[in-house]
Amino acid sequence: MSGEGMGMALEIVGQSVPRSDGQEKVAGQARYMDAIDLPGMLVGRVLRSTVPHGRLRRVDAEKARRVPGVVTVVTGESLRRDGRLNPYYGPALLDQPVLAIDKVLYVGDPVAAVAAVDEESALEALDLIEVEYEELPAVFEPLDAIAPGAPLLHEGELKPGGLFVDLTDVHPVPGTNICNHYVMKKGDGEAGFRHADIVIEQTFSIPETQHYPLEPHSVLAWVDPSGRIALYANTQQPFIVRAQLADIFQVPPSHIRIMVPYLGGAYGAKCYPKAEPIATVLAWFARRPVKLTFTREEVFLTITKHATVVKMKSGAMRDGTLVARKVECYLGTGAYAEIGPRVSKKMGTNGAGPYRIPHVQMDAYCIIYTNKPPAGAFRGYGLPQVTWAFEQQMDTLARELRIDPVEIRLKNLFVDGDTFWYGERLNALGLRECLLKAAAAIRWGEPSQALPGKRRGKGLAIMLKTLTHGASIAFVKVDDDGTAKVLTSTVEMGQGSDTVLAQIAAEELGLPVERVSMAHPDTDFTPFDDKTSGSRSTVAMGKAVLLAAREARERLLELAAEQLEASVHDLEVRRGQVRVRGTDRALDVAQVVRAHFRSKGGTIMGRGEFHTKLAREEFWFAAAGAAEVEVDPETGEVRVLKYVGACDVGKAINPHLCQQQVLGGAVMGLGQTFSEEMVYDHGQLLNPSLINYKLPAFRDLPAQLEVILLETPYSEGPFGAKGVGESAVPPVAAAIGNALVDAIGVRLYELPITAEKVLKALEEAGGAGPVGAGGAR
Amino acid sequence: MSGEGMGMALEIVGQSVPRSDGQEKVAGQARYMDAIDLPGMLVGRVLRSTVPHGRLRRVDAEKARRVPGVVTVVTGESLRRDGRLNPYYGPALLDQPVLAIDKVLYVGDPVAAVAAVDEESALEALDLIEVEYEELPAVFEPLDAIAPGAPLLHEGELKPGGLFVDLTDVHPVPGTNICNHYVMKKGDGEAGFRHADIVIEQTFSIPETQHYPLEPHSVLAWVDPSGRIALYANTQQPFIVRAQLADIFQVPPSHIRIMVPYLGGAYGAKCYPKAEPIATVLAWFARRPVKLTFTREEVFLTITKHATVVKMKSGAMRDGTLVARKVECYLGTGAYAEIGPRVSKKMGTNGAGPYRIPHVQMDAYCIIYTNKPPAGAFRGYGLPQVTWAFEQQMDTLARELRIDPVEIRLKNLFVDGDTFWYGERLNALGLRECLLKAAAAIRWGEPSQALPGKRRGKGLAIMLKTLTHGASIAFVKVDDDGTAKVLTSTVEMGQGSDTVLAQIAAEELGLPVERVSMAHPDTDFTPFDDKTSGSRSTVAMGKAVLLAAREARERLLELAAEQLEASVHDLEVRRGQVRVRGTDRALDVAQVVRAHFRSKGGTIMGRGEFHTKLAREEFWFAAAGAAEVEVDPETGEVRVLKYVGACDVGKAINPHLCQQQVLGGAVMGLGQTFSEEMVYDHGQLLNPSLINYKLPAFRDLPAQLEVILLETPYSEGPFGAKGVGESAVPPVAAAIGNALVDAIGVRLYELPITAEKVLKALEEAGGAGPVGAGGAR
C-alpha cells in the first residue's frame, strides 16, 4: 500500500530533486504578474497622503478626469456616494477604507486612484487631483500612542473584520489606540518573583522593517460582462483576498475568481488584501481590465514588520531554574489593524520563550495604531521580535548566575511530554537537539583566536513556534497519458512548494516526479486553502496532497486489479507501472485509465483534506542559531565569522530546498540584525529604496554559513514533515547579540546592531570586557 | 436520499427554468471566440488550393515572408523540413496534412498559412505566395470514384488515425478510393426476396449540405514560454482535439491545454480538428499567440454533410410484413476520411430502418474519397440520409400493397423486447408512441381541403438511432458560500447543456438552481468527456453530473449529521438547507462546509462517471415526423402547412429546451428538404454564402410547427432522460416526400425538393394523381 504507511523505501521523498520551476525561472520564462496583460488593459496609479494625520477637506478630481487617456478617477467620496460597495475592509477589524474617507492616517495612505490608457496619463492625472488636508496631531511610536492625551486615530466604533468568525481573536480597547489586548497568565507572577533568587528586567526594541520581496504587489483585475469579478494577483492568500473582496463588492465569494501566477517572493508581505481592493474598484468603475503594480516606494508604504518594544522581567533560582517571567509587548501596527491583532496573539503565545516557567504573566498587550504604514505578517510572525528579547534575557541570566548559556537553556527548555501554555501536550519538539547540534557546530566552549586588536565571541539562541492552523484541500487528477496534475491553492513564491508537493504526490502515486505537474491557484478550480504562510504548506497541504494522491492511487489499483485479474492487495504502483508483485504482469497508469473508460481518454480524481480537526497531535517548529562574531572595538564594526542555523524539519522532503529555506532565513535574519530599518521624520519615510534601506548583499554574509537539518518526525505530517519556512529567522539577532556580549562584554537592546551603537555602548561601559569564547568562562 | 431514487417530488428537474446563459447572450455579453484576444496576438490566414486535384510543383513563400508585419509563413514543405512535427492527422485515418504536402485534393485544400500583425498584411502575404500545380484528373461523385479507372486520391498506405484504439471501426479497401467498407448481414437476403410477394428497388440521393453554425471555426493558440501549448477553440471535442494535436506535436496530451468558450452553434461541424492544427502550427513557429478564424467561405470548404446515394431493395408479403432488405449506401466523404468511416458505420447500423426484417443485407459499403471538401459528423449522423430512403420505400410499399402507411409501420416496427442487429435487447423505445402521436396530431386519415387549384397531402416518417458511446466524467464542487460549480467538458453550443446539467446537479444537491454554475471546458481542469455530440450530453454527462452531485451531497450530509448531531438517514437537503426531517434544526450548506473546515472557506468535491461499461442497458432515440403539404401543380411549389415532430426524450429535464431542440431540428430538416445544397462546377464550389446557399428563413417555416415530447424513461439516464439533440432531424424529408406523393401522386428521390423537380416529375408522370388525405384511400 502506501509508501508512507508500509515503511517501503522512499524513491522520491527525501531526494533533492531539482526544482520543477527552476529551468523556466532561470531561462526567464516563468510567468509573473509583470508578464500578464490583457487587451484593452488600463494602468492604475494611486495618489497617497502627504500628511501623517489629517482630515480631508477637499478631494477634487475634476481636472484629472479631463486628462486625455484617463478612464476613471476614484476617490473615497466616489465610493461612498456610489453606495453599492462597502468601502471598508480588513481581516481583523473593518477599519481600512479602499481609499481614504474623511481622514488620512499616514503618509502614503491611498487617497485617490486613476485608471488610464498609459502610465503618463495616469501620472498626469494624479498631479491634477487637488487635495486639501486639515492636519491633525500625529503619533508615531507605540508607547507614545498609548500615553494619556495621545491623538485617537480611529474615532468610530471598531467592527470585527472579515476574517474572524467571532471576536475571540481580537479585543480592541475602546477609546484608545489599542486594537488588541492579549492577556495570558499562568501561576502567580508576583509570588514567583518574590521567591526568585535573582530578578532581572530589560527593555528591547525592534524597528519597522521591510519584507522586501523582489517583486512588488501587482494585480490585474477585470469585471466580466456577466458581472463576475476576476483577478490575477500576486497574493499568498487567494481565498482570503476573495472573501475580503466579496465583502467589499457585496457578492458571494464564488462570484469572484482569483488566479495566482508565480510570486517573486512574499515573506508575509503578500498576505491579506494589498493592491487588490484598489485595482478591482478601478476595474469595476472602468469596466475594463486594470493593472495596478506598486512602485517600490509604495511597497514600503503598504506593509511593514511590526516595530515592537518588549519589556521583559525574569526571576530565576541560583541554579538557573526559571520561576517567573513577566512580558509586555508593544507592537506598533501602524494606521490600520490589518492582521496585527493576530501577530500580537502569536507573539504573546510564544513570548515567554520555549521554557518551563511556573509563573508567567504575558500581561502583555497590544497592537497600537500609529500614524505609520500598516504592519502585518512577517516571516516568523512575532517570533523575531520576541526572540530578540527572551534569548538575550536568557543569556543575561546565565551571565549573572555564571552558568553556561547552553546549560541554562537545557535546564529550562520544554521537552516532549511537557504541557504548553494552552494545555497542549508538547511532542516531537527536536528543540534540545537543535540547540546541541548548533552549539557543537559553532564549537561551543572552544575559545577562538581573534586577529590582533579584534575581539571574538560566540552566542546562541533558540526558538519554538506553534503551528499555524487552517484548512488545506488538495485534488490529484490522473490524466489519460499517465501524468498527474495536483490541484491546490498553495502559492509558489520561491519557497519550492511546487516541487515538494509534486514529490509527495509522485511518491504516493508511484509516478516519476516528472510526470506530476502543479496547477497554480485559481479559486474557480483549485480547492480551498487557508493560505500560503506560517510554514504550513509542506505540513498541511502536503498532507492533503498525500491523501488525495492516496485516494487516486487506490482507485487506480482497483481498476488495474480488474484489468490484471488480480487482487488489489497484490498490486504495487511504481515508476508509472501498476504491477502484480513479483510478476511481469504490469500496465502503465495511462493504460489503466484508458482501459477503464474504454476510451482514448479518462480522468481519475483523488481528494484530500487536512485541517486542525483531523490532526490528532499539534506540532511546533524548533530552531537554534549559533554565531561567532569578530568585533573591532576601534570602529564598532561587527563581522559574523560563522553562523549556524539548525532547524527540525520532521522529514526533509527535499533536503536541498530545506537547506535553502534555512540559509535564506538566516540571511534575512542577518539583514534585520545589522542593517534594516525604516527611518521616518514626522511620519515621512526617509529611506524607501535600496539605496538607503540596506538589505544584506553577498559581501555582508558570514564567511561560513552552515545549515543543520534535524528530522524528528511529526506523526501527522506527510512522511513526518514539519514546516521550515520561518524557523531559521528568529534566532539570528539574539544569537549575534549574545555573541557580541561574549566578545566585548556589552549588550545592545535596540535593533539593528550598528557600529555606531556598538561604539556608543562600549563608551558607556568604559571599554570592552574580557575576551570571550562562548560558554568558556 | 436521492430525489431520483426515492421518488420524491422533483423541484427543479422537469421545470422549464430559464437558460442560465440566456441573459448574457441576449445582452451581448456572452464570451465567444470573437471576444477573446491576447496581447501580441497575430492574425492567421490560409492560402487554399485553386485546383481540385494536383501535384504541388512549387510553393514559394519568399516574397510573402518579406511583407512587413508578417511573422510566419508555413507550408507543408516547412513542416516536413522542420521534422519535429508529425504533419498528418485524422481521427479515423492518418490521411490529412496540416498543410498540403506534395498533392492537393480539393479546391480549398489548405496549402500555406500566414501569421501577421494584422489582416491586411496577412492577406497581402497570401497574394504573394506562388504556387504551381500540375493538375491531375479529378473525380467528384461517389459512384464515379469507385468506377474502374477512377483517379486514386491517396496513393500511399492508409494508416489508422488517432482516434481508434484498433482498426475494428475502419476498413479501407487498398488500391481504391474506398476508405471504409461496412458490411452487415442477417439471414439470407436472396432467399428472402424469392419468398417475398412484392419486391421494390429504388435509388435515393442526398447532396452535400452545410451545418451552418452562425459562428465560424475559430482558434486562438499560443505556446507558453515553458513549451506547453494552449488554445481557446470553439470545438465540440476538446479532448479529441487535444489528442490529435498531441499526435501532431508529439507530446503527451496533458502537455496541451484546450479551453472552450460558448459556441455559436455546431451541429457536428465543430467535431474533430478544424482550424486547430493550422492555428497551433502558426503559433508554434511564430512563438506568439495566433488567432485563426475561418471566413464563411472557408467553413464551406472545411466540412460538409455527406452526399449519399442509397440503393434500397425491399421484399414484403402481401399483408405488408417485411421479409428482406438489401441496402447499399455510397457516401461521398470528400478529400479526407475525417470521421466518415464512423458515419458510414452508423448509417449502416441504422440503414435498414427500425423494422423487424428477417433477411437484411447491408452489403452496404462505403465512404469514398472524392475531390471535394471533407464530410463529417452532421446532426443525425447518417440518419438523415438513410431515413430519406427507408421511410420513402416504406411508403412506396404501403401504396403498392394498399395498406395504410401507419399500419404497415406498426406491423413491422421494432418493439420493446425485440433484438437489434447486434444482439442488444431493445427497450424503452417509445417508437410506436411517437408514430401514433404524430399521426394523431396531423389528423391522419382525415382529408383536408386544398384551396382551388392546389393539392394537399399528408405523410409521415419515423426513425430510431442508437446511442453514441463514450465516457463522461463530472466533478461537482461545493464552495464555502453554499454555491456549487459543476466541472465538465461538455460544450455549451446553444443546445442548453449548461442549464440542463445545472438542473440535474441542483436537484440532486438540493440547491436552488441559481446557486449552481457551470465551468466551461478546460482540459487542464475539467475532467475527460468523450465529446459533445450524438445527443449524448444529457444522458451520459447528465448521469455523471447526477452521480457527482450525489457523492458531494452524501459528503455534505455526513458533515451535517455530525454538526446537527443527527443520523444521516434523518437528513434532507432542499433549497440550500440541510434539515433534520420534520424539525426546524437546519443548517445552510455554506455553514456545513465552513463548520467542517473550521474556517471561512472550504471545498467539497463529488465525482461521477458514466460510460458504456456502466450502462446495464443500451438505449435508442425514437422520433416521428408528420407533415401536411400543399402543392401548386402549376408551379411545382410545395408549402408545408403543418409539421409535427414527436420525440421520445425519456424525461424532459427542461421541457422548454427539449421543445426548442425538436423545433430547431425540424427547421434544420426543412432546410435540408427544400433548399440546401452545395453546388459545384468541376470541384469549384459555386455557392459558399448565404446569398446562394439558402437556409430556411422565418417566412419559409410552416404555419403550424408542433412539438410532441414523449417520456419513456431510460433506466440508466438521469431521472430517465434520453438525448434529444438529433432525433427531430431525420424524419423531416421523408415525411414531406411521402406527403408530396399523397398530394400529387409523384415521388422525388433526390434532395432537395424544388419546384423545378416537382414540375418535372409531374410532367414525367403525366400530371398529378388523385387528391390524397393521408392514409385515407
mmCIF file of C-alpha atoms in Angstrom, chain A residues 418-576:
data_model
loop_
_atom_site.group_PDB
_atom_site.id
_atom_site.type_symbol
_atom_site.label_atom_id
_atom_site.label_comp_id
_atom_site.label_asym_id
_atom_site.label_seq_id
_atom_site.Cartn_x
_atom_site.Cartn_y
_atom_site.Cartn_z
ATOM 1 C CA ASP A 418 5.588 18.929 28.791
ATOM 2 C CA THR A 419 2.434 20.966 28.607
ATOM 3 C CA PHE A 420 2.351 24.133 26.528
ATOM 4 C CA TRP A 421 0.645 27.304 27.739
ATOM 5 C CA TYR A 422 -2.703 26.285 26.347
ATOM 6 C CA GLY A 423 -2.706 22.770 27.639
ATOM 7 C CA GLU A 424 -1.415 21.045 24.519
ATOM 8 C CA ARG A 425 0.968 18.213 25.179
ATOM 9 C CA LEU A 426 4.310 19.004 23.580
ATOM 10 C CA ASN A 427 5.826 16.308 21.408
ATOM 11 C CA ALA A 428 8.380 15.705 18.697
ATOM 12 C CA LEU A 429 9.955 19.045 19.575
ATOM 13 C CA GLY A 430 13.515 18.456 18.459
ATOM 14 C CA LEU A 431 14.390 21.618 20.392
ATOM 15 C CA ARG A 432 17.110 20.150 22.596
ATOM 16 C CA GLU A 433 18.706 18.519 19.556
ATOM 17 C CA CYS A 434 18.692 21.773 17.620
ATOM 18 C CA LEU A 435 20.402 23.523 20.495
ATOM 19 C CA LEU A 436 23.041 20.843 20.969
ATOM 20 C CA LYS A 437 23.778 20.497 17.251
ATOM 21 C CA ALA A 438 24.088 24.241 16.795
ATOM 22 C CA ALA A 439 26.366 24.509 19.829
ATOM 23 C CA ALA A 440 28.556 21.691 18.545
ATOM 24 C CA ALA A 441 28.774 23.227 15.098
ATOM 25 C CA ILE A 442 29.968 26.558 16.474
ATOM 26 C CA ARG A 443 32.457 24.644 18.681
ATOM 27 C CA TRP A 444 30.769 25.904 21.755
ATOM 28 C CA GLY A 445 33.194 26.120 24.647
ATOM 29 C CA GLU A 446 36.279 26.230 22.463
ATOM 30 C CA PRO A 447 37.979 29.599 22.505
ATOM 31 C CA SER A 448 38.728 31.112 19.111
ATOM 32 C CA GLN A 449 41.614 33.390 18.306
ATOM 33 C CA ALA A 450 40.832 36.929 17.245
ATOM 34 C CA LEU A 451 43.109 38.953 14.986
ATOM 35 C CA PRO A 452 45.212 41.488 16.832
ATOM 36 C CA GLY A 453 43.079 44.386 18.046
ATOM 37 C CA LYS A 454 39.844 42.496 17.365
ATOM 38 C CA ARG A 455 37.590 40.650 19.734
ATOM 39 C CA ARG A 456 35.779 37.405 19.069
ATOM 40 C CA GLY A 457 32.770 35.888 20.771
ATOM 41 C CA LYS A 458 30.107 33.245 20.364
ATOM 42 C CA GLY A 459 26.435 33.265 21.081
ATOM 43 C CA LEU A 460 23.353 31.217 20.513
ATOM 44 C CA ALA A 461 19.603 31.377 20.623
ATOM 45 C CA ILE A 462 16.668 29.042 20.197
ATOM 46 C CA MET A 463 13.016 29.407 19.401
ATOM 47 C CA LEU A 464 9.825 27.388 19.311
ATOM 48 C CA LYS A 465 6.815 28.402 17.278
ATOM 49 C CA THR A 466 3.342 26.934 17.251
ATOM 50 C CA LEU A 467 1.762 25.652 14.091
ATOM 51 C CA THR A 468 -0.397 27.996 12.062
ATOM 52 C CA HIS A 469 -3.845 26.485 11.893
ATOM 53 C CA GLY A 470 -6.153 26.363 8.900
ATOM 54 C CA ALA A 471 -7.623 24.002 6.353
ATOM 55 C CA SER A 472 -5.925 22.734 3.226
ATOM 56 C CA ILE A 473 -7.619 20.746 0.489
ATOM 57 C CA ALA A 474 -5.986 19.091 -2.500
ATOM 58 C CA PHE A 475 -7.164 17.292 -5.588
ATOM 59 C CA VAL A 476 -4.936 14.975 -7.562
ATOM 60 C CA LYS A 477 -6.051 14.344 -11.114
ATOM 61 C CA VAL A 478 -4.556 11.468 -13.072
ATOM 62 C CA ASP A 479 -4.782 12.082 -16.795
ATOM 63 C CA ASP A 480 -5.126 9.538 -19.564
ATOM 64 C CA ASP A 481 -1.470 9.837 -20.532
ATOM 65 C CA GLY A 482 -0.344 8.617 -17.139
ATOM 66 C CA THR A 483 0.545 12.072 -15.863
ATOM 67 C CA ALA A 484 -0.912 13.656 -12.773
ATOM 68 C CA LYS A 485 -1.847 17.202 -12.013
ATOM 69 C CA VAL A 486 -2.016 18.355 -8.427
ATOM 70 C CA LEU A 487 -4.666 20.987 -7.843
ATOM 71 C CA THR A 488 -4.029 23.105 -4.801
ATOM 72 C CA SER A 489 -4.266 26.755 -3.930
ATOM 73 C CA THR A 490 -0.774 26.793 -2.491
ATOM 74 C CA VAL A 491 1.188 29.713 -3.880
ATOM 75 C CA GLU A 492 4.652 29.023 -5.313
ATOM 76 C CA MET A 493 6.507 32.110 -4.186
ATOM 77 C CA GLY A 494 10.024 30.819 -4.451
ATOM 78 C CA GLN A 495 9.851 28.556 -1.417
ATOM 79 C CA GLY A 496 9.669 25.450 -3.602
ATOM 80 C CA SER A 497 6.154 24.286 -2.761
ATOM 81 C CA ASP A 498 5.526 23.180 -6.358
ATOM 82 C CA THR A 499 8.487 20.842 -6.155
ATOM 83 C CA VAL A 500 7.807 19.489 -2.686
ATOM 84 C CA LEU A 501 4.089 18.897 -3.240
ATOM 85 C CA ALA A 502 4.832 17.191 -6.562
ATOM 86 C CA GLN A 503 7.341 14.934 -4.797
ATOM 87 C CA ILE A 504 4.760 13.941 -2.212
ATOM 88 C CA ALA A 505 2.169 13.201 -4.907
ATOM 89 C CA ALA A 506 4.660 11.326 -7.073
ATOM 90 C CA GLU A 507 5.855 9.191 -4.170
ATOM 91 C CA GLU A 508 2.355 8.236 -3.175
ATOM 92 C CA LEU A 509 1.108 7.699 -6.741
ATOM 93 C CA GLY A 510 4.146 5.722 -7.781
ATOM 94 C CA LEU A 511 4.788 8.042 -10.712
ATOM 95 C CA PRO A 512 8.114 9.534 -11.787
ATOM 96 C CA VAL A 513 8.194 13.071 -10.436
ATOM 97 C CA GLU A 514 8.484 14.440 -13.988
ATOM 98 C CA ARG A 515 5.007 13.072 -14.639
ATOM 99 C CA VAL A 516 3.466 15.214 -11.917
ATOM 100 C CA SER A 517 2.647 18.867 -12.542
ATOM 101 C CA MET A 518 1.202 21.506 -10.278
ATOM 102 C CA ALA A 519 -1.740 23.741 -11.035
ATOM 103 C CA HIS A 520 -1.407 27.283 -9.810
ATOM 104 C CA PRO A 521 -4.147 28.682 -7.634
ATOM 105 C CA ASP A 522 -7.383 29.566 -9.382
ATOM 106 C CA THR A 523 -10.257 29.883 -6.949
ATOM 107 C CA ASP A 524 -12.684 28.687 -9.617
ATOM 108 C CA PHE A 525 -10.882 25.371 -9.944
ATOM 109 C CA THR A 526 -8.304 24.707 -7.248
ATOM 110 C CA PRO A 527 -9.763 23.793 -3.881
ATOM 111 C CA PHE A 528 -9.767 25.906 -0.768
ATOM 112 C CA ASP A 529 -6.568 26.521 1.095
ATOM 113 C CA ASP A 530 -6.361 28.793 4.068
ATOM 114 C CA LYS A 531 -3.149 30.480 2.978
ATOM 115 C CA THR A 532 0.450 30.020 1.968
ATOM 116 C CA SER A 533 2.138 31.301 5.079
ATOM 117 C CA GLY A 534 3.146 30.278 8.560
ATOM 118 C CA SER A 535 5.371 27.433 7.327
ATOM 119 C CA ARG A 536 2.211 25.433 6.838
ATOM 120 C CA SER A 537 2.217 24.327 3.196
ATOM 121 C CA THR A 538 4.504 21.309 3.426
ATOM 122 C CA VAL A 539 2.673 20.090 6.501
ATOM 123 C CA ALA A 540 -0.973 20.894 5.910
ATOM 124 C CA MET A 541 -1.132 20.982 2.120
ATOM 125 C CA GLY A 542 1.482 18.275 1.875
ATOM 126 C CA LYS A 543 -0.725 16.024 3.954
ATOM 127 C CA ALA A 544 -3.789 16.927 1.879
ATOM 128 C CA VAL A 545 -1.849 16.129 -1.309
ATOM 129 C CA LEU A 546 -0.695 12.840 0.187
ATOM 130 C CA LEU A 547 -4.270 11.868 0.993
ATOM 131 C CA ALA A 548 -5.544 12.970 -2.401
ATOM 132 C CA ALA A 549 -2.824 11.000 -4.141
ATOM 133 C CA ARG A 550 -3.665 8.027 -1.978
ATOM 134 C CA GLU A 551 -7.322 8.154 -2.979
ATOM 135 C CA ALA A 552 -6.358 8.413 -6.653
ATOM 136 C CA ARG A 553 -3.895 5.560 -6.300
ATOM 137 C CA GLU A 554 -6.433 3.359 -4.588
ATOM 138 C CA ARG A 555 -8.827 3.977 -7.456
ATOM 139 C CA LEU A 556 -6.110 3.173 -9.997
ATOM 140 C CA LEU A 557 -5.295 -0.052 -8.209
ATOM 141 C CA GLU A 558 -8.972 -1.034 -8.118
ATOM 142 C CA LEU A 559 -9.234 -0.549 -11.852
ATOM 143 C CA ALA A 560 -5.958 -2.273 -12.530
ATOM 144 C CA ALA A 561 -6.966 -5.210 -10.338
ATOM 145 C CA GLU A 562 -9.951 -5.755 -12.605
ATOM 146 C CA GLN A 563 -7.846 -5.406 -15.734
ATOM 147 C CA LEU A 564 -4.974 -7.581 -14.494
ATOM 148 C CA GLU A 565 -7.362 -10.064 -12.896
ATOM 149 C CA ALA A 566 -5.501 -9.779 -9.637
ATOM 150 C CA SER A 567 -6.277 -8.766 -6.098
ATOM 151 C CA VAL A 568 -5.715 -5.132 -5.196
ATOM 152 C CA HIS A 569 -3.535 -6.350 -2.358
ATOM 153 C CA ASP A 570 -1.112 -7.975 -4.770
ATOM 154 C CA LEU A 571 -0.574 -4.794 -6.752
ATOM 155 C CA GLU A 572 2.034 -2.127 -6.439
ATOM 156 C CA VAL A 573 2.456 1.038 -8.453
ATOM 157 C CA ARG A 574 5.968 2.302 -9.008
ATOM 158 C CA ARG A 575 7.587 4.373 -11.706
ATOM 159 C CA GLY A 576 4.322 4.700 -13.574
#
